[in-house]
PDB file of C-alpha atoms in Angstrom:
ATOM      1  CA  ALA G 116     -27.708 128.059  47.423  1.00 42.00           C
ATOM      2  CA  ASP G 117     -24.561 126.899  49.147  1.00 52.00           C
ATOM      3  CA  LEU G 118     -25.530 128.940  52.217  1.00 52.00           C
ATOM      4  CA  LEU G 119     -28.471 126.630  52.902  1.00 54.00           C
ATOM      5  CA  ALA G 120     -28.114 123.489  54.967  1.00 55.00           C
ATOM      6  CA  PRO G 121     -29.534 120.402  53.228  1.00 58.00           C
ATOM      7  CA  GLU G 122     -32.954 119.237  54.330  1.00 61.00           C
ATOM      8  CA  THR G 123     -32.828 116.212  56.603  1.00 64.00           C
ATOM      9  CA  LYS G 124     -35.448 114.049  58.178  1.00 64.00           C
ATOM     10  CA  VAL G 125     -36.163 114.477  61.862  1.00 63.00           C
ATOM     11  CA  PRO G 126     -34.319 111.654  63.631  1.00 69.00           C
ATOM     12  CA  GLU G 127     -36.231 109.193  65.748  1.00 72.00           C
ATOM     13  CA  LYS G 128     -33.789 109.713  68.599  1.00 77.00           C
ATOM     14  CA  ALA G 129     -31.694 112.649  69.744  1.00 78.00           C
ATOM     15  CA  ASP G 130     -29.008 113.132  72.374  1.00 85.00           C
ATOM     16  CA  LEU G 131     -29.739 116.838  72.761  1.00 82.00           C
ATOM     17  CA  ILE G 132     -32.293 119.269  71.337  1.00 80.00           C
ATOM     18  CA  ILE G 133     -31.067 122.831  70.853  1.00 82.00           C
ATOM     19  CA  VAL G 134     -33.685 125.524  70.283  1.00 82.00           C
ATOM     20  CA  LEU G 135     -32.498 128.895  68.969  1.00 84.00           C
ATOM     21  CA  ASP G 136     -33.890 132.413  69.107  1.00 81.00           C
ATOM     22  CA  THR G 137     -37.266 131.856  70.731  1.00 78.00           C
ATOM     23  CA  ALA G 138     -38.293 131.929  74.353  1.00 65.00           C
ATOM     24  CA  ARG G 139     -41.459 129.833  74.172  1.00 67.00           C
ATOM     25  CA  ILE G 140     -41.920 126.152  73.408  1.00 64.00           C
ATOM     26  CA  SER G 141     -45.339 126.916  71.898  1.00 60.00           C
ATOM     27  CA  ARG G 142     -43.615 128.610  68.951  1.00 61.00           C
ATOM     28  CA  GLN G 143     -41.778 125.437  67.970  1.00 62.00           C
ATOM     29  CA  ASP G 144     -42.816 122.886  65.356  1.00 62.00           C
ATOM     30  CA  PHE G 145     -42.040 120.049  67.736  1.00 61.00           C
ATOM     31  CA  ALA G 146     -42.937 119.053  71.266  1.00 62.00           C
ATOM     32  CA  PRO G 147     -40.068 118.087  73.599  1.00 61.00           C
ATOM     33  CA  GLU G 148     -42.036 115.026  74.694  1.00 67.00           C
ATOM     34  CA  GLU G 149     -41.442 113.614  71.211  1.00 70.00           C
ATOM     35  CA  PHE G 150     -37.884 113.013  72.428  1.00 71.00           C
ATOM     36  CA  PRO G 151     -38.414 112.043  76.083  1.00 72.00           C
ATOM     37  CA  GLU G 152     -34.823 110.890  76.580  1.00 79.00           C
ATOM     38  CA  ALA G 153     -33.198 114.043  75.180  1.00 80.00           C
ATOM     39  CA  PRO G 154     -32.633 117.198  77.246  1.00 82.00           C
ATOM     40  CA  THR G 155     -33.573 120.497  75.624  1.00 80.00           C
ATOM     41  CA  LEU G 156     -31.324 123.567  75.597  1.00 82.00           C
ATOM     42  CA  CYS G 157     -32.646 126.984  74.644  1.00 83.00           C
ATOM     43  CA  ILE G 158     -30.170 129.585  73.362  1.00 88.00           C
ATOM     44  CA  ASP G 159     -31.909 132.936  73.068  1.00 86.00           C
ATOM     45  CA  HIS G 160     -31.708 136.698  73.536  1.00 85.00           C
ATOM     46  CA  HIS G 161     -35.385 137.557  74.014  1.00 75.00           C
ATOM     47  CA  LEU G 162     -37.417 138.215  77.128  1.00 72.00           C
ATOM     48  CA  GLY G 163     -39.504 135.156  77.884  1.00 69.00           C
ATOM     49  CA  GLU G 164     -40.132 132.017  79.854  1.00 65.00           C
ATOM     50  CA  HIS G 165     -36.915 130.149  79.159  1.00 61.00           C
ATOM     51  CA  GLU G 166     -37.469 127.861  82.140  1.00 66.00           C
ATOM     52  CA  GLU G 167     -40.008 125.970  80.024  1.00 68.00           C
ATOM     53  CA  TYR G 168     -37.049 124.314  78.319  1.00 66.00           C
ATOM     54  CA  GLY G 169     -35.402 123.047  81.477  1.00 72.00           C
ATOM     55  CA  ASN G 170     -31.961 124.245  80.324  1.00 78.00           C
ATOM     56  CA  SER G 171     -31.241 127.645  78.863  1.00 78.00           C
ATOM     57  CA  PHE G 172     -28.433 129.994  77.938  1.00 85.00           C
ATOM     58  CA  TYR G 173     -29.750 133.464  77.303  1.00 83.00           C
ATOM     59  CA  ASP G 174     -28.640 137.060  77.426  1.00 87.00           C
ATOM     60  CA  GLU G 175     -31.369 139.617  76.870  1.00 86.00           C
ATOM     61  CA  LYS G 176     -28.811 142.345  76.218  1.00 90.00           C
ATOM     62  CA  CYS G 177     -27.155 140.411  73.396  1.00 93.00           C
ATOM     63  CA  ALA G 178     -27.779 141.882  69.944  1.00 94.00           C
ATOM     64  CA  ALA G 179     -28.128 138.551  68.112  1.00 94.00           C
ATOM     65  CA  CYS G 180     -28.726 134.921  68.939  1.00 94.00           C
ATOM     66  CA  ALA G 181     -25.843 133.968  66.642  1.00 96.00           C
ATOM     67  CA  ILE G 182     -23.470 135.800  68.992  1.00 97.00           C
ATOM     68  CA  LEU G 183     -24.565 133.493  71.818  1.00 95.00           C
ATOM     69  CA  VAL G 184     -23.969 130.486  69.567  1.00 95.00           C
ATOM     70  CA  TYR G 185     -20.524 131.906  68.801  1.00 97.00           C
ATOM     71  CA  ARG G 186     -19.828 132.146  72.537  1.00 96.00           C
ATOM     72  CA  VAL G 187     -20.815 128.505  73.029  1.00 94.00           C
ATOM     73  CA  ILE G 188     -18.735 127.303  70.084  1.00 96.00           C
ATOM     74  CA  THR G 189     -15.635 129.174  71.200  1.00 96.00           C
ATOM     75  CA  GLU G 190     -16.064 128.063  74.808  1.00 95.00           C
ATOM     76  CA  LEU G 191     -16.200 124.444  73.627  1.00 94.00           C
ATOM     77  CA  GLY G 192     -13.059 124.953  71.562  1.00 96.00           C
ATOM     78  CA  ILE G 193     -14.759 124.046  68.291  1.00 96.00           C
ATOM     79  CA  GLU G 194     -12.904 125.240  65.200  1.00 97.00           C
ATOM     80  CA  ILE G 195     -14.931 127.682  63.120  1.00 97.00           C
ATOM     81  CA  ASP G 196     -14.591 126.914  59.422  1.00 97.00           C
ATOM     82  CA  GLN G 197     -15.963 128.982  56.546  1.00 96.00           C
ATOM     83  CA  LYS G 198     -19.411 127.358  56.579  1.00 95.00           C
ATOM     84  CA  ILE G 199     -19.844 128.018  60.296  1.00 96.00           C
ATOM     85  CA  ALA G 200     -18.502 131.558  59.881  1.00 98.00           C
ATOM     86  CA  ASP G 201     -20.973 132.226  57.041  1.00 97.00           C
ATOM     87  CA  ALA G 202     -23.883 130.900  59.092  1.00 96.00           C
ATOM     88  CA  LEU G 203     -23.032 132.900  62.208  1.00 97.00           C
ATOM     89  CA  TYR G 204     -22.353 136.089  60.243  1.00 98.00           C
ATOM     90  CA  THR G 205     -25.701 135.701  58.476  1.00 96.00           C
ATOM     91  CA  GLY G 206     -27.422 135.326  61.835  1.00 95.00           C
ATOM     92  CA  ILE G 207     -25.819 138.496  63.171  1.00 96.00           C
ATOM     93  CA  VAL G 208     -26.630 140.536  60.050  1.00 95.00           C
ATOM     94  CA  THR G 209     -30.287 139.519  60.007  1.00 90.00           C
ATOM     95  CA  ASP G 210     -30.852 139.769  63.780  1.00 90.00           C
ATOM     96  CA  THR G 211     -29.341 143.263  63.952  1.00 91.00           C
ATOM     97  CA  ASN G 212     -31.025 144.446  60.727  1.00 86.00           C
ATOM     98  CA  SER G 213     -27.594 144.988  59.176  1.00 91.00           C
ATOM     99  CA  PHE G 214     -26.173 146.439  62.405  1.00 93.00           C
ATOM    100  CA  THR G 215     -28.807 149.216  62.539  1.00 87.00           C
ATOM    101  CA  ASN G 216     -30.920 148.108  65.515  1.00 86.00           C
ATOM    102  CA  GLN G 217     -30.604 150.228  68.620  1.00 85.00           C
ATOM    103  CA  ASN G 218     -29.444 147.224  70.635  1.00 89.00           C
ATOM    104  CA  THR G 219     -26.495 146.560  68.302  1.00 93.00           C
ATOM    105  CA  THR G 220     -23.443 146.382  70.531  1.00 94.00           C
ATOM    106  CA  GLU G 221     -19.693 146.639  70.153  1.00 97.00           C
ATOM    107  CA  GLU G 222     -19.576 142.856  70.595  1.00 97.00           C
ATOM    108  CA  ALA G 223     -21.699 142.423  67.460  1.00 97.00           C
ATOM    109  CA  PHE G 224     -19.093 144.251  65.363  1.00 98.00           C
ATOM    110  CA  GLN G 225     -16.216 142.452  67.063  1.00 98.00           C
ATOM    111  CA  VAL G 226     -17.686 138.999  66.461  1.00 98.00           C
ATOM    112  CA  ALA G 227     -18.633 139.885  62.881  1.00 98.00           C
ATOM    113  CA  THR G 228     -15.086 141.070  62.226  1.00 98.00           C
ATOM    114  CA  GLU G 229     -13.665 137.840  63.612  1.00 98.00           C
ATOM    115  CA  LEU G 230     -16.046 135.779  61.475  1.00 98.00           C
ATOM    116  CA  VAL G 231     -14.918 137.631  58.354  1.00 98.00           C
ATOM    117  CA  ARG G 232     -11.341 136.874  59.338  1.00 98.00           C
ATOM    118  CA  LEU G 233     -12.337 133.211  59.597  1.00 97.00           C
ATOM    119  CA  GLY G 234     -13.813 133.167  56.110  1.00 97.00           C
ATOM    120  CA  ALA G 235     -17.314 134.657  56.184  1.00 97.00           C
ATOM    121  CA  ASP G 236     -18.116 136.417  52.902  1.00 97.00           C
ATOM    122  CA  PRO G 237     -20.129 139.632  53.598  1.00 97.00           C
ATOM    123  CA  GLY G 238     -20.795 140.326  49.916  1.00 96.00           C
ATOM    124  CA  LYS G 239     -22.139 136.858  49.179  1.00 95.00           C
ATOM    125  CA  ILE G 240     -24.248 136.891  52.323  1.00 95.00           C
ATOM    126  CA  ALA G 241     -25.692 140.345  51.619  1.00 93.00           C
ATOM    127  CA  THR G 242     -26.666 139.240  48.117  1.00 91.00           C
ATOM    128  CA  TYR G 243     -28.326 136.109  49.436  1.00 88.00           C
ATOM    129  CA  VAL G 244     -30.193 137.848  52.269  1.00 87.00           C
ATOM    130  CA  TYR G 245     -31.217 141.081  50.561  1.00 85.00           C
ATOM    131  CA  GLY G 246     -30.870 140.465  46.843  1.00 84.00           C
ATOM    132  CA  SER G 247     -32.611 137.173  46.200  1.00 80.00           C
ATOM    133  CA  LEU G 248     -36.301 138.091  45.954  1.00 82.00           C
ATOM    134  CA  SER G 249     -38.215 136.241  43.254  1.00 85.00           C
ATOM    135  CA  PRO G 250     -40.697 138.073  40.995  1.00 89.00           C
ATOM    136  CA  ASN G 251     -43.487 136.488  43.029  1.00 89.00           C
ATOM    137  CA  ASP G 252     -41.909 137.750  46.263  1.00 88.00           C
ATOM    138  CA  LEU G 253     -41.694 141.265  44.824  1.00 90.00           C
ATOM    139  CA  ASN G 254     -45.319 141.175  43.665  1.00 92.00           C
ATOM    140  CA  ALA G 255     -46.450 140.040  47.123  1.00 92.00           C
ATOM    141  CA  LEU G 256     -44.334 142.766  48.748  1.00 92.00           C
ATOM    142  CA  SER G 257     -45.939 145.400  46.510  1.00 94.00           C
ATOM    143  CA  LYS G 258     -49.436 144.341  47.556  1.00 95.00           C
ATOM    144  CA  SER G 259     -48.451 144.092  51.198  1.00 95.00           C
ATOM    145  CA  LEU G 260     -46.993 147.616  51.200  1.00 95.00           C
ATOM    146  CA  GLY G 261     -50.296 148.819  49.757  1.00 95.00           C
ATOM    147  CA  SER G 262     -52.054 147.472  52.862  1.00 96.00           C
ATOM    148  CA  LEU G 263     -50.097 149.741  55.218  1.00 96.00           C
ATOM    149  CA  GLU G 264     -52.097 151.065  58.179  1.00 96.00           C
ATOM    150  CA  LEU G 265     -50.763 153.569  60.722  1.00 96.00           C
ATOM    151  CA  TYR G 266     -51.956 154.135  64.277  1.00 95.00           C
ATOM    152  CA  HIS G 267     -51.065 156.283  67.292  1.00 95.00           C
ATOM    153  CA  ASN G 268     -49.571 159.163  65.344  1.00 93.00           C
ATOM    154  CA  ASN G 269     -47.768 156.711  63.054  1.00 92.00           C
ATOM    155  CA  ALA G 270     -45.971 155.027  65.967  1.00 95.00           C
ATOM    156  CA  VAL G 271     -47.533 151.674  65.040  1.00 96.00           C
ATOM    157  CA  ALA G 272     -47.393 150.417  61.454  1.00 95.00           C
ATOM    158  CA  ILE G 273     -49.272 147.316  60.293  1.00 96.00           C
ATOM    159  CA  LEU G 274     -48.787 145.388  57.067  1.00 96.00           C
ATOM    160  CA  THR G 275     -50.939 142.496  55.874  1.00 95.00           C
ATOM    161  CA  LEU G 276     -50.156 139.694  53.456  1.00 94.00           C
ATOM    162  CA  LYS G 277     -53.234 137.857  52.240  1.00 94.00           C
ATOM    163  CA  LYS G 278     -52.824 134.304  51.042  1.00 90.00           C
ATOM    164  CA  GLU G 279     -54.329 135.172  47.660  1.00 91.00           C
ATOM    165  CA  TRP G 280     -51.500 137.678  47.073  1.00 92.00           C
ATOM    166  CA  THR G 281     -48.847 134.952  47.104  1.00 88.00           C
ATOM    167  CA  GLY G 282     -49.986 133.277  43.902  1.00 80.00           C
ATOM    168  CA  GLY G 283     -50.198 129.969  45.731  1.00 79.00           C
ATOM    169  CA  GLN G 284     -46.424 129.937  46.147  1.00 82.00           C
ATOM    170  CA  ASP G 285     -44.099 130.200  49.112  1.00 80.00           C
ATOM    171  CA  VAL G 286     -43.082 133.807  49.707  1.00 82.00           C
ATOM    172  CA  ASP G 287     -40.041 134.935  51.655  1.00 78.00           C
ATOM    173  CA  THR G 288     -41.685 137.416  54.042  1.00 80.00           C
ATOM    174  CA  GLU G 289     -38.895 137.623  56.618  1.00 76.00           C
ATOM    175  CA  LEU G 290     -37.816 141.120  55.600  1.00 78.00           C
ATOM    176  CA  PHE G 291     -41.234 142.557  54.692  1.00 87.00           C
ATOM    177  CA  VAL G 292     -41.908 143.902  58.185  1.00 87.00           C
ATOM    178  CA  ASN G 293     -38.682 145.915  58.111  1.00 85.00           C
ATOM    179  CA  TYR G 294     -40.164 148.242  55.498  1.00 88.00           C
ATOM    180  CA  ALA G 295     -42.803 149.280  58.027  1.00 90.00           C
ATOM    181  CA  ARG G 296     -40.323 149.545  60.874  1.00 86.00           C
ATOM    182  CA  ASN G 297     -38.075 151.821  58.818  1.00 85.00           C
ATOM    183  CA  LEU G 298     -40.712 154.561  58.656  1.00 89.00           C
ATOM    184  CA  ILE G 299     -39.359 157.653  60.420  1.00 88.00           C
ATOM    185  CA  SER G 300     -41.994 157.812  63.160  1.00 89.00           C
ATOM    186  CA  THR G 301     -42.669 154.096  63.632  1.00 91.00           C
ATOM    187  CA  GLU G 302     -41.765 152.471  66.939  1.00 91.00           C
ATOM    188  CA  LEU G 303     -43.550 149.148  66.390  1.00 92.00           C
ATOM    189  CA  ALA G 304     -44.111 147.320  63.101  1.00 93.00           C
ATOM    190  CA  VAL G 305     -46.557 144.446  62.747  1.00 94.00           C
ATOM    191  CA  MET G 306     -46.771 141.968  59.862  1.00 93.00           C
ATOM    192  CA  ILE G 307     -49.952 139.862  59.653  1.00 95.00           C
ATOM    193  CA  ILE G 308     -49.594 136.896  57.308  1.00 93.00           C
ATOM    194  CA  GLU G 309     -52.503 134.670  56.292  1.00 91.00           C
ATOM    195  CA  THR G 310     -51.626 130.954  56.268  1.00 85.00           C
ATOM    196  CA  ASP G 311     -53.464 127.718  55.546  1.00 83.00           C
ATOM    197  CA  THR G 312     -54.215 127.312  59.257  1.00 84.00           C
ATOM    198  CA  GLY G 313     -54.848 130.907  60.326  1.00 87.00           C
ATOM    199  CA  VAL G 314     -52.478 133.832  60.684  1.00 90.00           C
ATOM    200  CA  ARG G 315     -48.846 134.367  61.630  1.00 87.00           C
ATOM    201  CA  ILE G 316     -47.699 137.635  63.165  1.00 89.00           C
ATOM    202  CA  ASN G 317     -44.207 139.127  62.992  1.00 86.00           C
ATOM    203  CA  LEU G 318     -43.278 142.029  65.264  1.00 85.00           C
ATOM    204  CA  ARG G 319     -40.345 144.424  65.017  1.00 83.00           C
ATOM    205  CA  SER G 320     -39.571 147.377  67.261  1.00 81.00           C
ATOM    206  CA  GLN G 321     -37.010 150.140  67.269  1.00 71.00           C
ATOM    207  CA  GLY G 322     -35.736 149.106  70.710  1.00 59.00           C
TER     208      GLY G 322
END
């Protein structure tokens, strides 16, 4: 898809490492000491221990990490072309759950509007994000939804995805947890995903 950046090898050297949308180094696939000469900058909108990175730009009231990236880009005077606009718009749409999260702000709509003016294509992005499940993805989603467990008067919803349900293929599970969160009474949704090395947990809340 033309919305995807091409895969590149990790360089042996870096002038700056920018980490997006996570407050903890332990959640990264790299260790900063692998690049001892490069400073690390964290751009994030979650509560967490951002001081681990040494340098950080975060706003816990911001609806989407992509909005913070937009702020940085505009502050630096970088021209936003269509590819950048598409990427930032995609980040806002996915982080705000299509502008439905309770922390979605006026700024989110304003930035999204500006990105559309600069060339972002909402229709293309919506199709890519929400309309590109493979048959294997859909089969895995069906089995995961069948695992639904509810606790605390349905305030907590838990879905599981066992490795054997994926048919040995990669499955796009990013949006699975939203089905649990969208239950009327659910305040916290949990997605437990079996992996080759253990489990991965995704959390979504209504706040």
